[in-house]
CSV table of C-alpha atoms in Angstrom, one decimal:
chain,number,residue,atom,x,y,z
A,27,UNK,CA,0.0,0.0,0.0
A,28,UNK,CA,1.4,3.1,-1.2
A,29,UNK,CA,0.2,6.8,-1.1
A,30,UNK,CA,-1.4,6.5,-4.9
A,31,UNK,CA,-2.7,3.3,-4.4
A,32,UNK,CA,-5.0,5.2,-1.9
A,33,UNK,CA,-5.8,7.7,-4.1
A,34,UNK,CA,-6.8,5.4,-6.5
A,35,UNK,CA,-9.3,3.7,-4.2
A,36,UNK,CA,-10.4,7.4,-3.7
A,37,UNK,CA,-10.7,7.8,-7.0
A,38,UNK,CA,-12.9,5.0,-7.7
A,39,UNK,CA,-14.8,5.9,-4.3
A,40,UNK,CA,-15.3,9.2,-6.5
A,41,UNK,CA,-16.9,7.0,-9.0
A,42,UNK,CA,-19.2,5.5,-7.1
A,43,UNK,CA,-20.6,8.1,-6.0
A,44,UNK,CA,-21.0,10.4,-9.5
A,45,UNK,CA,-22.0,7.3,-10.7
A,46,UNK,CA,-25.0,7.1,-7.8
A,47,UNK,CA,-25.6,11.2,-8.4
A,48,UNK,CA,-26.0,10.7,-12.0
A,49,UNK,CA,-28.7,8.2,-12.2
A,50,UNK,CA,-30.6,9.5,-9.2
A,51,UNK,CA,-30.0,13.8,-9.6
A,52,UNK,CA,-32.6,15.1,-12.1
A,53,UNK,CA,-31.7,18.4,-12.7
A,54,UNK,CA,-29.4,18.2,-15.7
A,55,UNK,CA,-26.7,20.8,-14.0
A,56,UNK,CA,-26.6,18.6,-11.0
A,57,UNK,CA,-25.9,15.5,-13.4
A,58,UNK,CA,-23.2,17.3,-15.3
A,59,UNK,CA,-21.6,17.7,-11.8
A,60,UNK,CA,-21.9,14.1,-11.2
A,61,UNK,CA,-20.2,13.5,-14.7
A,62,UNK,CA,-17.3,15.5,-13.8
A,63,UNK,CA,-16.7,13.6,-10.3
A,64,UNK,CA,-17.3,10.3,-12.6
A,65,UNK,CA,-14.1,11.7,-15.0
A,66,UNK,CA,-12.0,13.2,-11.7
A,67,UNK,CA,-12.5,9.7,-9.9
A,68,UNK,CA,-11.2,8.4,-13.9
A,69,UNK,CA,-8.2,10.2,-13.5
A,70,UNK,CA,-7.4,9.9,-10.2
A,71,UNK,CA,-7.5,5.7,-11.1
A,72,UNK,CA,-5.3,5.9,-13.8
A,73,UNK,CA,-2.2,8.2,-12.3
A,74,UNK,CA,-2.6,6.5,-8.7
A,75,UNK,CA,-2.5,3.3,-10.1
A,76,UNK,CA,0.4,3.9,-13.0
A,77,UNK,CA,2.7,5.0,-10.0
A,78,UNK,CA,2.2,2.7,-7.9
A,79,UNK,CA,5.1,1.8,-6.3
A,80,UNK,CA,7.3,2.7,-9.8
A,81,UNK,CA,7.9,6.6,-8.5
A,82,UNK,CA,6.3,9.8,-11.2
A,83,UNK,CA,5.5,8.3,-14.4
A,84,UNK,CA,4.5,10.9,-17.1
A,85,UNK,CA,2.8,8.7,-19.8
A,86,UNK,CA,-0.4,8.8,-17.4
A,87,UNK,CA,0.3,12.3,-16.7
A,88,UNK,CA,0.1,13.1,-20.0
A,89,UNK,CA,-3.0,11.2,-21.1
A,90,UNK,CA,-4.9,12.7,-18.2
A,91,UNK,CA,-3.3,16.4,-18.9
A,92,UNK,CA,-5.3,15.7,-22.6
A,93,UNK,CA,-8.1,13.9,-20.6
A,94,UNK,CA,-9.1,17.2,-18.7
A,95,UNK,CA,-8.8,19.5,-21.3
A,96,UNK,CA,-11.5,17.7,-23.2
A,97,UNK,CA,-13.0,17.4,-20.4
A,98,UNK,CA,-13.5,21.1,-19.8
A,99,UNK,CA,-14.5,21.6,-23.4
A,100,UNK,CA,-17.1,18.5,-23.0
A,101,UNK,CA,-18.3,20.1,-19.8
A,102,UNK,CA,-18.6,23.9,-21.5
A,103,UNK,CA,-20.5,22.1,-24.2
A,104,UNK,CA,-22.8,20.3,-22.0
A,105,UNK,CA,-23.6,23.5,-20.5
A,106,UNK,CA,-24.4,25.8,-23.8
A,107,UNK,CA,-26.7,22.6,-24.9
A,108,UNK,CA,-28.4,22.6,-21.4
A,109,UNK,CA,-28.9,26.3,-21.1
A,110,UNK,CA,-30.5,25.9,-25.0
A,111,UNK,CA,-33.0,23.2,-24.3
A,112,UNK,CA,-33.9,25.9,-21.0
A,113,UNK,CA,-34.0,28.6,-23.1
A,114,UNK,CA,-36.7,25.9,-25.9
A,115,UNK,CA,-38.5,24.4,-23.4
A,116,UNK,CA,-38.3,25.8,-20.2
A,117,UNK,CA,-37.3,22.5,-17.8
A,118,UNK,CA,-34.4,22.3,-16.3
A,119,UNK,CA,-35.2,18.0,-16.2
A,120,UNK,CA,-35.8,15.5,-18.8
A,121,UNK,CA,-38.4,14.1,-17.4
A,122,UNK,CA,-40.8,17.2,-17.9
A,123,UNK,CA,-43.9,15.3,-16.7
A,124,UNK,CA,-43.4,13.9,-13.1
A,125,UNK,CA,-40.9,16.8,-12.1
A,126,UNK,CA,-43.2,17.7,-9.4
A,127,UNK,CA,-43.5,14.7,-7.8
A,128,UNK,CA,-40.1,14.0,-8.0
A,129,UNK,CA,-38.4,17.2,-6.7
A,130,UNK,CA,-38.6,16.6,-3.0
A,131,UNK,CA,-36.5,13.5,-3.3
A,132,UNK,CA,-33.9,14.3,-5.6
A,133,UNK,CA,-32.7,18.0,-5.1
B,23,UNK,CA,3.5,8.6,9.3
B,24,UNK,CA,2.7,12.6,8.9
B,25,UNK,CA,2.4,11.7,5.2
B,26,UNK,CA,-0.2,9.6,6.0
B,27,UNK,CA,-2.1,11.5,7.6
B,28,UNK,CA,-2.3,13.8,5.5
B,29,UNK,CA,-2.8,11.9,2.5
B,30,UNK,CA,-6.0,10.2,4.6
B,31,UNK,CA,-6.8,14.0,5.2
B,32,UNK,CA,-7.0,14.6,1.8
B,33,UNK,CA,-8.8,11.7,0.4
B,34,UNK,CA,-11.7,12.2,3.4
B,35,UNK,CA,-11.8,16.4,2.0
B,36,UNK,CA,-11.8,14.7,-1.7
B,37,UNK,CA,-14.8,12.5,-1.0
B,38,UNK,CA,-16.3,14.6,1.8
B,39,UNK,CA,-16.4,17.6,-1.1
B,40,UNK,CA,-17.8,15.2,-3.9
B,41,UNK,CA,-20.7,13.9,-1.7
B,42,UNK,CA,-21.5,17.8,-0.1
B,43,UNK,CA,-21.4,18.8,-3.9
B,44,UNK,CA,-24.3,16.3,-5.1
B,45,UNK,CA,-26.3,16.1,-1.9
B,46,UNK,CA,-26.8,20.1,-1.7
B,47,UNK,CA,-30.4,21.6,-2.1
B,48,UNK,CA,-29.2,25.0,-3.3
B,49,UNK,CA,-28.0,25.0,-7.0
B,50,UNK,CA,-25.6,27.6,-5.9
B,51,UNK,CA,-24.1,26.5,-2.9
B,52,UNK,CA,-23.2,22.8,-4.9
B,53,UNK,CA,-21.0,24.6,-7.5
B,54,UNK,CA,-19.2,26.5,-5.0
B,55,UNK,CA,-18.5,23.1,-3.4
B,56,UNK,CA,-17.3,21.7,-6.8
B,57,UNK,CA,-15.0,24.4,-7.3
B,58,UNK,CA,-13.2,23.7,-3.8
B,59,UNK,CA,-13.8,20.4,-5.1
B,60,UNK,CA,-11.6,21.1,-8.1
B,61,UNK,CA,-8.9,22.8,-6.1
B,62,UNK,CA,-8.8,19.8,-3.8
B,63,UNK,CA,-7.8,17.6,-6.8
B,64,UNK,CA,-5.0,20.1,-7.8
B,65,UNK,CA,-3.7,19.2,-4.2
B,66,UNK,CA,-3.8,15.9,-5.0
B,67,UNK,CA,-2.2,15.9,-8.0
B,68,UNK,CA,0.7,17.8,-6.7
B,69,UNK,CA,0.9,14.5,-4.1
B,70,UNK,CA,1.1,12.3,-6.9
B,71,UNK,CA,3.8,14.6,-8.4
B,72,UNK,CA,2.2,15.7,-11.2
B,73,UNK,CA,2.8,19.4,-11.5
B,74,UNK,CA,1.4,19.6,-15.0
B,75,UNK,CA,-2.0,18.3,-14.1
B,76,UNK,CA,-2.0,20.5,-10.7
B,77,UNK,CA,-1.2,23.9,-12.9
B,78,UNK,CA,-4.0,22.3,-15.4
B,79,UNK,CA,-6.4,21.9,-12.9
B,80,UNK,CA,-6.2,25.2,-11.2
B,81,UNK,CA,-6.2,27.1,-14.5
B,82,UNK,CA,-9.2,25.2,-15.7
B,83,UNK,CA,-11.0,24.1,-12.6
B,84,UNK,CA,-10.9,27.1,-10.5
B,85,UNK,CA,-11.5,29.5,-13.3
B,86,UNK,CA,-12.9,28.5,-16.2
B,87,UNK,CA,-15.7,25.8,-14.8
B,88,UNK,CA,-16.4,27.9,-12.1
B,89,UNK,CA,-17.6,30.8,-14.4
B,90,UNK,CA,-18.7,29.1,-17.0
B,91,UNK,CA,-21.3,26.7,-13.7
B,92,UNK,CA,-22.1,30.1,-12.1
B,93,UNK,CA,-23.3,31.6,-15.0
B,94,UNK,CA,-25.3,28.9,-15.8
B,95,UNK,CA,-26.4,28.7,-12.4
B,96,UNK,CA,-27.9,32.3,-12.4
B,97,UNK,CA,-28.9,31.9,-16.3
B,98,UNK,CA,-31.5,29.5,-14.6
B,99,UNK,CA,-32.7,31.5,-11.9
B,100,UNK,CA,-33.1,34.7,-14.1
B,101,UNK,CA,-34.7,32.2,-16.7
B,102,UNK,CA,-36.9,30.7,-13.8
B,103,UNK,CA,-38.8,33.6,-12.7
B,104,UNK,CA,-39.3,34.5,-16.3
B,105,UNK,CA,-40.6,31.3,-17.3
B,106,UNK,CA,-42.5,31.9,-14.2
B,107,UNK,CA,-44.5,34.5,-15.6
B,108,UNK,CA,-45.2,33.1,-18.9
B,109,UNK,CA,-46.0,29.6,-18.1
B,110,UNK,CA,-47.4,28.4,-15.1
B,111,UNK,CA,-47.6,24.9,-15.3
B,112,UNK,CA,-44.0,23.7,-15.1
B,113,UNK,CA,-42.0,26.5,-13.2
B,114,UNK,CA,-42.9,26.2,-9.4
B,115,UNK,CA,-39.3,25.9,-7.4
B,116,UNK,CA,-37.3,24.6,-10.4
B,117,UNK,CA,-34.3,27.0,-10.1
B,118,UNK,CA,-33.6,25.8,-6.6
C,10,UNK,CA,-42.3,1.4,-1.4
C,11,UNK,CA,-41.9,2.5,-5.2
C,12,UNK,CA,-39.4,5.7,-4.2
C,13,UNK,CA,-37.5,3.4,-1.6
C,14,UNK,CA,-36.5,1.1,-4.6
C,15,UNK,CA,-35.5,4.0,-6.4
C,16,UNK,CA,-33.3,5.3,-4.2
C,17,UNK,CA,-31.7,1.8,-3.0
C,18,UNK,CA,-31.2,0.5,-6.6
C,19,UNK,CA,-29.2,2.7,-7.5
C,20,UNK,CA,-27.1,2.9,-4.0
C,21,UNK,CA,-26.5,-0.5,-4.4
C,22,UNK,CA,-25.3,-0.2,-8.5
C,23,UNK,CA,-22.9,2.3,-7.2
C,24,UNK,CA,-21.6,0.3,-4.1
C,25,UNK,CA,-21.0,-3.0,-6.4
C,26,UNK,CA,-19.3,-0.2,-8.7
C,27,UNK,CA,-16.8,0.9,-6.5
C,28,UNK,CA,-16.1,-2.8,-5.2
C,29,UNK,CA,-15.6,-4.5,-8.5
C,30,UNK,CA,-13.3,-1.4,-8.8
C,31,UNK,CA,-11.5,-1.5,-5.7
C,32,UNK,CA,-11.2,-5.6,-6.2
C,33,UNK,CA,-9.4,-4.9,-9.6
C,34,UNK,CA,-7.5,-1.9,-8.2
C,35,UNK,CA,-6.2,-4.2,-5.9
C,36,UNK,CA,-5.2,-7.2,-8.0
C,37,UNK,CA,-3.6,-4.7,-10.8
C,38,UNK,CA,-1.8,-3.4,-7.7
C,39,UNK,CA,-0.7,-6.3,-6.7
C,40,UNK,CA,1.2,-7.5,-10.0
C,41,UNK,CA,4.2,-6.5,-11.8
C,42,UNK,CA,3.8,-4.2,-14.7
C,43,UNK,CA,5.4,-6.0,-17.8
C,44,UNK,CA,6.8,-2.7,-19.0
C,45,UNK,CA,8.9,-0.1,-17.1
C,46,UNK,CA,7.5,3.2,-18.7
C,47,UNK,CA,9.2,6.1,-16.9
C,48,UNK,CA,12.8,4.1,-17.7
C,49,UNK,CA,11.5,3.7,-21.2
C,50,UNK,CA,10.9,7.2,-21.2
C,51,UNK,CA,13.9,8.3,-19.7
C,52,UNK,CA,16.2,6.4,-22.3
C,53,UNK,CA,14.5,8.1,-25.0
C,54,UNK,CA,14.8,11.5,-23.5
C,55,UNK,CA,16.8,13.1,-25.6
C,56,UNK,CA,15.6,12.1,-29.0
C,57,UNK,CA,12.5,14.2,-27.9
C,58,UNK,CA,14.0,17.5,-28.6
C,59,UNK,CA,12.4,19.0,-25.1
C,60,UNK,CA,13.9,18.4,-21.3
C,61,UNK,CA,10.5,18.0,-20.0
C,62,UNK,CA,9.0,14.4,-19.9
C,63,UNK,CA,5.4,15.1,-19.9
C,64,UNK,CA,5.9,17.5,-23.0
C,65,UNK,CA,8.0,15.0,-24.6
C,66,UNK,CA,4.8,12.8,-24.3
C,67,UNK,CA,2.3,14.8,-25.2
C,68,UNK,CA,4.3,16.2,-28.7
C,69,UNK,CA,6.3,13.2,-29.8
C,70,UNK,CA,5.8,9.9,-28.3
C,71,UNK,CA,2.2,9.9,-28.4
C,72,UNK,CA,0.9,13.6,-30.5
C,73,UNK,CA,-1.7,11.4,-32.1
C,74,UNK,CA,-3.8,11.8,-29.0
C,75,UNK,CA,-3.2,15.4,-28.7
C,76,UNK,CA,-3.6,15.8,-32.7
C,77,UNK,CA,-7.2,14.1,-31.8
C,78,UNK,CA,-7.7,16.0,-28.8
C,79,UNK,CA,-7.5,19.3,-30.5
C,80,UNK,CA,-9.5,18.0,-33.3
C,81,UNK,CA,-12.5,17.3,-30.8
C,82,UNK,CA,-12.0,20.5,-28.9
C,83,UNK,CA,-12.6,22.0,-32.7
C,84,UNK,CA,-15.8,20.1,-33.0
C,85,UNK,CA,-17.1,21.1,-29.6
C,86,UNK,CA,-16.1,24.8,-30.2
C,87,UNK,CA,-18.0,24.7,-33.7
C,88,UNK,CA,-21.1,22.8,-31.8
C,89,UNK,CA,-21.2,25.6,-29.1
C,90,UNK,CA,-21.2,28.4,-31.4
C,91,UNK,CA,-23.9,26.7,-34.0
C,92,UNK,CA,-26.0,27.0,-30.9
C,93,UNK,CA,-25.6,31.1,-30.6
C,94,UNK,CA,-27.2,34.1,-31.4
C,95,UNK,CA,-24.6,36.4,-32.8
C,96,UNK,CA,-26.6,39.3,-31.6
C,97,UNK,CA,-25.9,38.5,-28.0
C,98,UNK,CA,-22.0,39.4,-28.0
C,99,UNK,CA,-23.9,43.3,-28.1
C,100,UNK,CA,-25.8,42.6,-25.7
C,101,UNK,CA,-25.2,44.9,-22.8
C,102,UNK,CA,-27.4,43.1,-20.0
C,103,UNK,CA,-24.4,40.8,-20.1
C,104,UNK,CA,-21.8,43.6,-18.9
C,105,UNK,CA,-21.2,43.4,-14.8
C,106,UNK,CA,-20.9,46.8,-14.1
C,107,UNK,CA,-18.6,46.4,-10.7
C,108,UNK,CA,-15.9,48.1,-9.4
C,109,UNK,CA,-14.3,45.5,-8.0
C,110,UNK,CA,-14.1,43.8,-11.5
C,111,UNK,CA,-12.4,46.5,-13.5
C,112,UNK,CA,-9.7,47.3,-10.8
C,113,UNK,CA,-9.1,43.4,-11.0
C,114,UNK,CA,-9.0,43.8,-14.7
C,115,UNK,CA,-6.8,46.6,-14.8
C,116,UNK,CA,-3.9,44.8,-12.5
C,117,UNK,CA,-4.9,41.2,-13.9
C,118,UNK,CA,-5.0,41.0,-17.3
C,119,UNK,CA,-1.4,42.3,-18.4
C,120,UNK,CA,-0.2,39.5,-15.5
C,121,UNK,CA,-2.1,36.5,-16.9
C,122,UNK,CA,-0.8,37.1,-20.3
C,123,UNK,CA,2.6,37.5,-19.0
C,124,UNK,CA,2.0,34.5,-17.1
C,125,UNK,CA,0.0,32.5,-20.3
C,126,UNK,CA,3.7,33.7,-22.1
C,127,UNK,CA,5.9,32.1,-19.3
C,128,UNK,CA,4.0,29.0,-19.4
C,129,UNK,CA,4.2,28.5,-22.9
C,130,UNK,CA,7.7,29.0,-22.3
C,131,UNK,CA,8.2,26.7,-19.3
C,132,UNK,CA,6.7,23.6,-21.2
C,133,UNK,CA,10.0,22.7,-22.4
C,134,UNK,CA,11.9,21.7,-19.4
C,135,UNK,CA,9.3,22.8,-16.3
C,136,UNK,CA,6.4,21.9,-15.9
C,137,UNK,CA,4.1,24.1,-18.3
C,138,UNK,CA,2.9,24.2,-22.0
C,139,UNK,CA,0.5,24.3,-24.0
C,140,UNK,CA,-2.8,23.2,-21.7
C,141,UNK,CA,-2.0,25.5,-19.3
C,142,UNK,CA,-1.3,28.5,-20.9
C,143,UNK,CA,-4.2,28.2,-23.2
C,144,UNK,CA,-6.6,27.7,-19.9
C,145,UNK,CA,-4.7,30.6,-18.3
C,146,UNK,CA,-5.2,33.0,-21.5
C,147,UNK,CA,-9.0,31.3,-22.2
C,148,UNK,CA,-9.5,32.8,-18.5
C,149,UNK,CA,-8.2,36.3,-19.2
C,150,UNK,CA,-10.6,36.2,-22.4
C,151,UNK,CA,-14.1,35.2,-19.8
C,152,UNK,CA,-12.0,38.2,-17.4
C,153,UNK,CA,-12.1,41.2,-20.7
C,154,UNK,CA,-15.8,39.6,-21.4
C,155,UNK,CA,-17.2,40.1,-18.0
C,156,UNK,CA,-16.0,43.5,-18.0
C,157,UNK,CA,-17.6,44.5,-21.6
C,158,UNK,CA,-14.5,44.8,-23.4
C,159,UNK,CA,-15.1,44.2,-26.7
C,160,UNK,CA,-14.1,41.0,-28.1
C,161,UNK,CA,-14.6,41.5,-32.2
C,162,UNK,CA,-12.3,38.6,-32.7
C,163,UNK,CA,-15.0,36.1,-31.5
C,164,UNK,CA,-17.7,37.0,-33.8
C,165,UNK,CA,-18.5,35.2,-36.8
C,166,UNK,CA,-16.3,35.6,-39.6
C,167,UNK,CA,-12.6,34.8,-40.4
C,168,UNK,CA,-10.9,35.4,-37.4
C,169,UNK,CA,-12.7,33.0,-35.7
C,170,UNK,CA,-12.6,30.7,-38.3
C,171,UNK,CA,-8.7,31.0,-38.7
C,172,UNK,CA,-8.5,31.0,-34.5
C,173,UNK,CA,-10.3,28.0,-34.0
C,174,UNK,CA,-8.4,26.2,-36.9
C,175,UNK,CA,-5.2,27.1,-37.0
C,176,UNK,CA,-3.7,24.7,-34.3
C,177,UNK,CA,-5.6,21.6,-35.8
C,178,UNK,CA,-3.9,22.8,-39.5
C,179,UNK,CA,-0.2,23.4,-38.6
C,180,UNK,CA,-0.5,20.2,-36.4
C,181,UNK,CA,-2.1,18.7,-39.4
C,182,UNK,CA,0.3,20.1,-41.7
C,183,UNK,CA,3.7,19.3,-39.8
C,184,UNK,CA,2.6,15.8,-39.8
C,185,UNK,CA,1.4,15.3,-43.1
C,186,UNK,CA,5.0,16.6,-44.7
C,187,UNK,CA,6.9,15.2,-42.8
C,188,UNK,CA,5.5,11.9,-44.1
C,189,UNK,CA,5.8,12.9,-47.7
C,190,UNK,CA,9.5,13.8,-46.5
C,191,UNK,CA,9.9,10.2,-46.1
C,192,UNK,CA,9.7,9.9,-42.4
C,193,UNK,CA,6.8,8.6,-40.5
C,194,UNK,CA,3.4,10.1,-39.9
C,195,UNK,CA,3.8,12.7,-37.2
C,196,UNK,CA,7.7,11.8,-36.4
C,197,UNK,CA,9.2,14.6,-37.0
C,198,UNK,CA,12.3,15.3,-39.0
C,199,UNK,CA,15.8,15.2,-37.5
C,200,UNK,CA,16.9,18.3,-36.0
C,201,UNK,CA,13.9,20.2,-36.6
C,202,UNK,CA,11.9,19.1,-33.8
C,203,UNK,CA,12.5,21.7,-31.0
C,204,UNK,CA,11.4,24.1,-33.4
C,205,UNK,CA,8.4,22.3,-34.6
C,206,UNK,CA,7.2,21.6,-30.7
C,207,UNK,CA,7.4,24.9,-30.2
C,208,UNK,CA,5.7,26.2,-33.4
C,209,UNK,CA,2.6,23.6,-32.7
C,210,UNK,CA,2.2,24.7,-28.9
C,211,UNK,CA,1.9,28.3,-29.9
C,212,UNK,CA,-0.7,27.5,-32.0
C,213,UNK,CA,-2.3,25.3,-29.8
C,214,UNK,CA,-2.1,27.3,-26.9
C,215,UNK,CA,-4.0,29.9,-29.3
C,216,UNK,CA,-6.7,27.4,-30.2
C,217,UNK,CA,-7.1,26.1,-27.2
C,218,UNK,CA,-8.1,29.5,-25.6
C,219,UNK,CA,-10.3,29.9,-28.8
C,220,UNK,CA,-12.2,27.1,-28.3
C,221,UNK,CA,-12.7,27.6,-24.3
C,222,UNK,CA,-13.7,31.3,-25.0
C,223,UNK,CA,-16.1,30.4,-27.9
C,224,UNK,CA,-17.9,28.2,-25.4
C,225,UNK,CA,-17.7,30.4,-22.6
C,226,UNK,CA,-19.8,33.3,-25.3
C,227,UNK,CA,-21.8,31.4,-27.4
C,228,UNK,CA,-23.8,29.7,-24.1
C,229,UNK,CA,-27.6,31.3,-25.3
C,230,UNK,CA,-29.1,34.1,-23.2
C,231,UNK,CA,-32.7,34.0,-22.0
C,232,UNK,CA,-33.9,36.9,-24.2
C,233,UNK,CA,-37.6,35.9,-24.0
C,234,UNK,CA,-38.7,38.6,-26.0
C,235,UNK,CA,-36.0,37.5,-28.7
C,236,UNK,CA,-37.1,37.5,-32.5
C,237,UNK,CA,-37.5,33.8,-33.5
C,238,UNK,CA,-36.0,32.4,-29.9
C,239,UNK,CA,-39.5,32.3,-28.3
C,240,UNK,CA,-40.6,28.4,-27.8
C,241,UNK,CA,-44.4,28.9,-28.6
């Protein structure tokens, strides 16, 4: 056991629990959120687990580096489409039709 | 043994930050989180020595997501009260 | 009892999740890698033309990923702005009128560039390049928008057009002739290539911020009284 073994259990613990936001969050902000904790926990895995016990290693490094640029352009994209389908059809939710009922649990 | 604990400190803040972030009410208050969320990670990055993912992360995680959530975030509750007003049936509390 | 399952199915999706991925975290941990990377890396050093290993990586042993990567940034950028209305760069509502702001803007902008200038810089033996100093500039665009400083170079027409492309081309282009020039697909030429890294991360670094700030302006306003944006 080595520090970046442990943050690679974090980062799949970060996983887990985008993983659990995004299926159960209905606002589509609040799932983009999960996404992003989905693709930090991703990260996290791959350098953590590429250095364990082996010191820096800058292949990861580099893939992730690439990994969260296009990450931030997926996530700036994700927000001009959700602020578009606001702007069309006024829900913030996919599920237009129960959004009522389903507020008080999920936000 | 102080590296430890401080790692351990770390990875709580990372997962205490991620779970704060989705189980928030206000819309507001869970971006905020994320950002600190985002410059925990930098932390962490630097403890994996990667300095080129910790610049990258700052840069991009505490500046450009943060604006680019927040201005979403008040896009909606400008956009909620005006939906408000023109249509009644599917705007009650959804900005929050 | 319907709402209960839909809480706990999930919960426990996620919790085999992160066992099945600590279980394999902890087997992969616990056998040897068949290939030493960083003493790969290290012995190939100084064919890369840079002193920095993570921009040695990222611009010669492996640019097809960042060739790709600036390709999709491309895409997104061209996405995000298909989705705007050009009228709303004008549009003065989005101006913050603070204080605060334009004192920050005043000290803050000449210092990001400088620092967006040093990174750049840095890339080739610190750590630094490309990524970074196109986040750092992309930020100092978002800083000059909030404060209502006209941006002209972001509207529709061939600056934009020649912004958003230009690091996908020269990329593009270094590796296209330097496979008619007999070498391989994206290796460049002998004794050229600390002058070629830095050429493409220039223009990357210029893309980059392009394609962050395009996003960044092109999200849609809620105009409701908008010609042709109303949903009715």
């Amino acid at each position: 056991m080595t520090p970046s073994l442990l943050y690679a259990f974090a980062g799949a613990g970060l996983c887990g629990i985008g993983m659990f936001g995004f299926i159960q969050l209905r606002h589509l902000l609040r799932k983009l959120l999960a996404f992003n904790l989905i693709g930090s926990g991703t990260f996290l895995v791959l350098v953590g687990l590429a250095q364990h016990g082996q010191g820096p290693d800058a292949v990861p490094q580099a893939l992730v580096l690439t990994g969260i640029v296009v990450s931030i352009a997926a996530t700036a994209l994700a927000i001009v489409l959700i602020r578009r389908y606001f702007h069309l059809s006024g829900h913030t939710s996919l599920e237009a039709d129960d959004s009522d009922s389903g507020q008080g649990g999920a936000e | 043994m102080l590296e430890w604990f401080l790692d351990l400190l770390l990875v709580t803040a990372l997962l205490t930050t991620a779970i704060a972030t989705l189980s928030s009410r206000d819309l507001f208050r869970a971006v905020v989180v994320f950002i600190a969320f985002g410059l925990l990670m930098a932390v962490a990055w630097v403890r994996l020595q990667a300095p080129d993912i910790a610049l990258a992360e700052t840069a991009i995680g505490a500046g450009l997501t943060g604006v680019l959530l927040l201005d979403a975030v008040s896009h909606f509750r400008r956009g909620g009260t005006v939906a408000a007003s023109g249509r009644s049936d599917a705007a009650g509390g959804r900005e929050q | 009892m319907k709402r209960i399952l839909a809480v706990t199915l999930p919960l426990l999706a996620s919790m085999a999740l992160v066992l099945l991925l600590g279980a394999s975290l902890w087997s992969i941990a616990g056998s040897q890698t068949p290939v030493n990377l960083p003493e790969l890396l290290a012995g190939k050093m100084n064919e890369s033309g840079v002193n920095h290993p993570v921009t040695a990586v990222l611009l010669n042993f492996r640019s097809y990923d960042t060739l790709l990567e600036i390709a999709v940034l491309v895409i997104a950028g061209i996405t995000g702005i298909s989705m705007a209305r050009t009228a709303s760069l004008e549009d003065p509502e989005l101006r913050t009128s603070d204080s605060l702001l334009y004192a920050l803007q005043r000290w803050f902008i000449p210092l990001m560039l400088l620092l967006a200038g040093y990174l750049l810089w840095a890339g080739a033996d610190r750590p630094g390049g490309a990524f970074q100093a196109g986040a750092v500039l992309a930020g100092c665009g978002v800083l000059m928008r909030l404060g209502g400083i006209p941006l002209g170079f972001l509207r529709p027409g061939l600056l934009l057009r020649v912004g958003l492309g230009l690091g996908f081309a020269v990329f593009l282009l270094v590796a296209v002739l330097s496979a008619m020039a007999g070498e391989a697909f994206l290796a460049y030429p002998p004794g050229m290539t600390k002058p070629l890294i830095i050429t493409i991360e220039t223009v990357l670094t210029f893309s980059i911020a392009m394609v962050l700030l395009a996003l960044f302006v092109s999200a849609p306003v809620n105009d409701a009284g908008a010609p042709g944006e109303d949903d009715s």
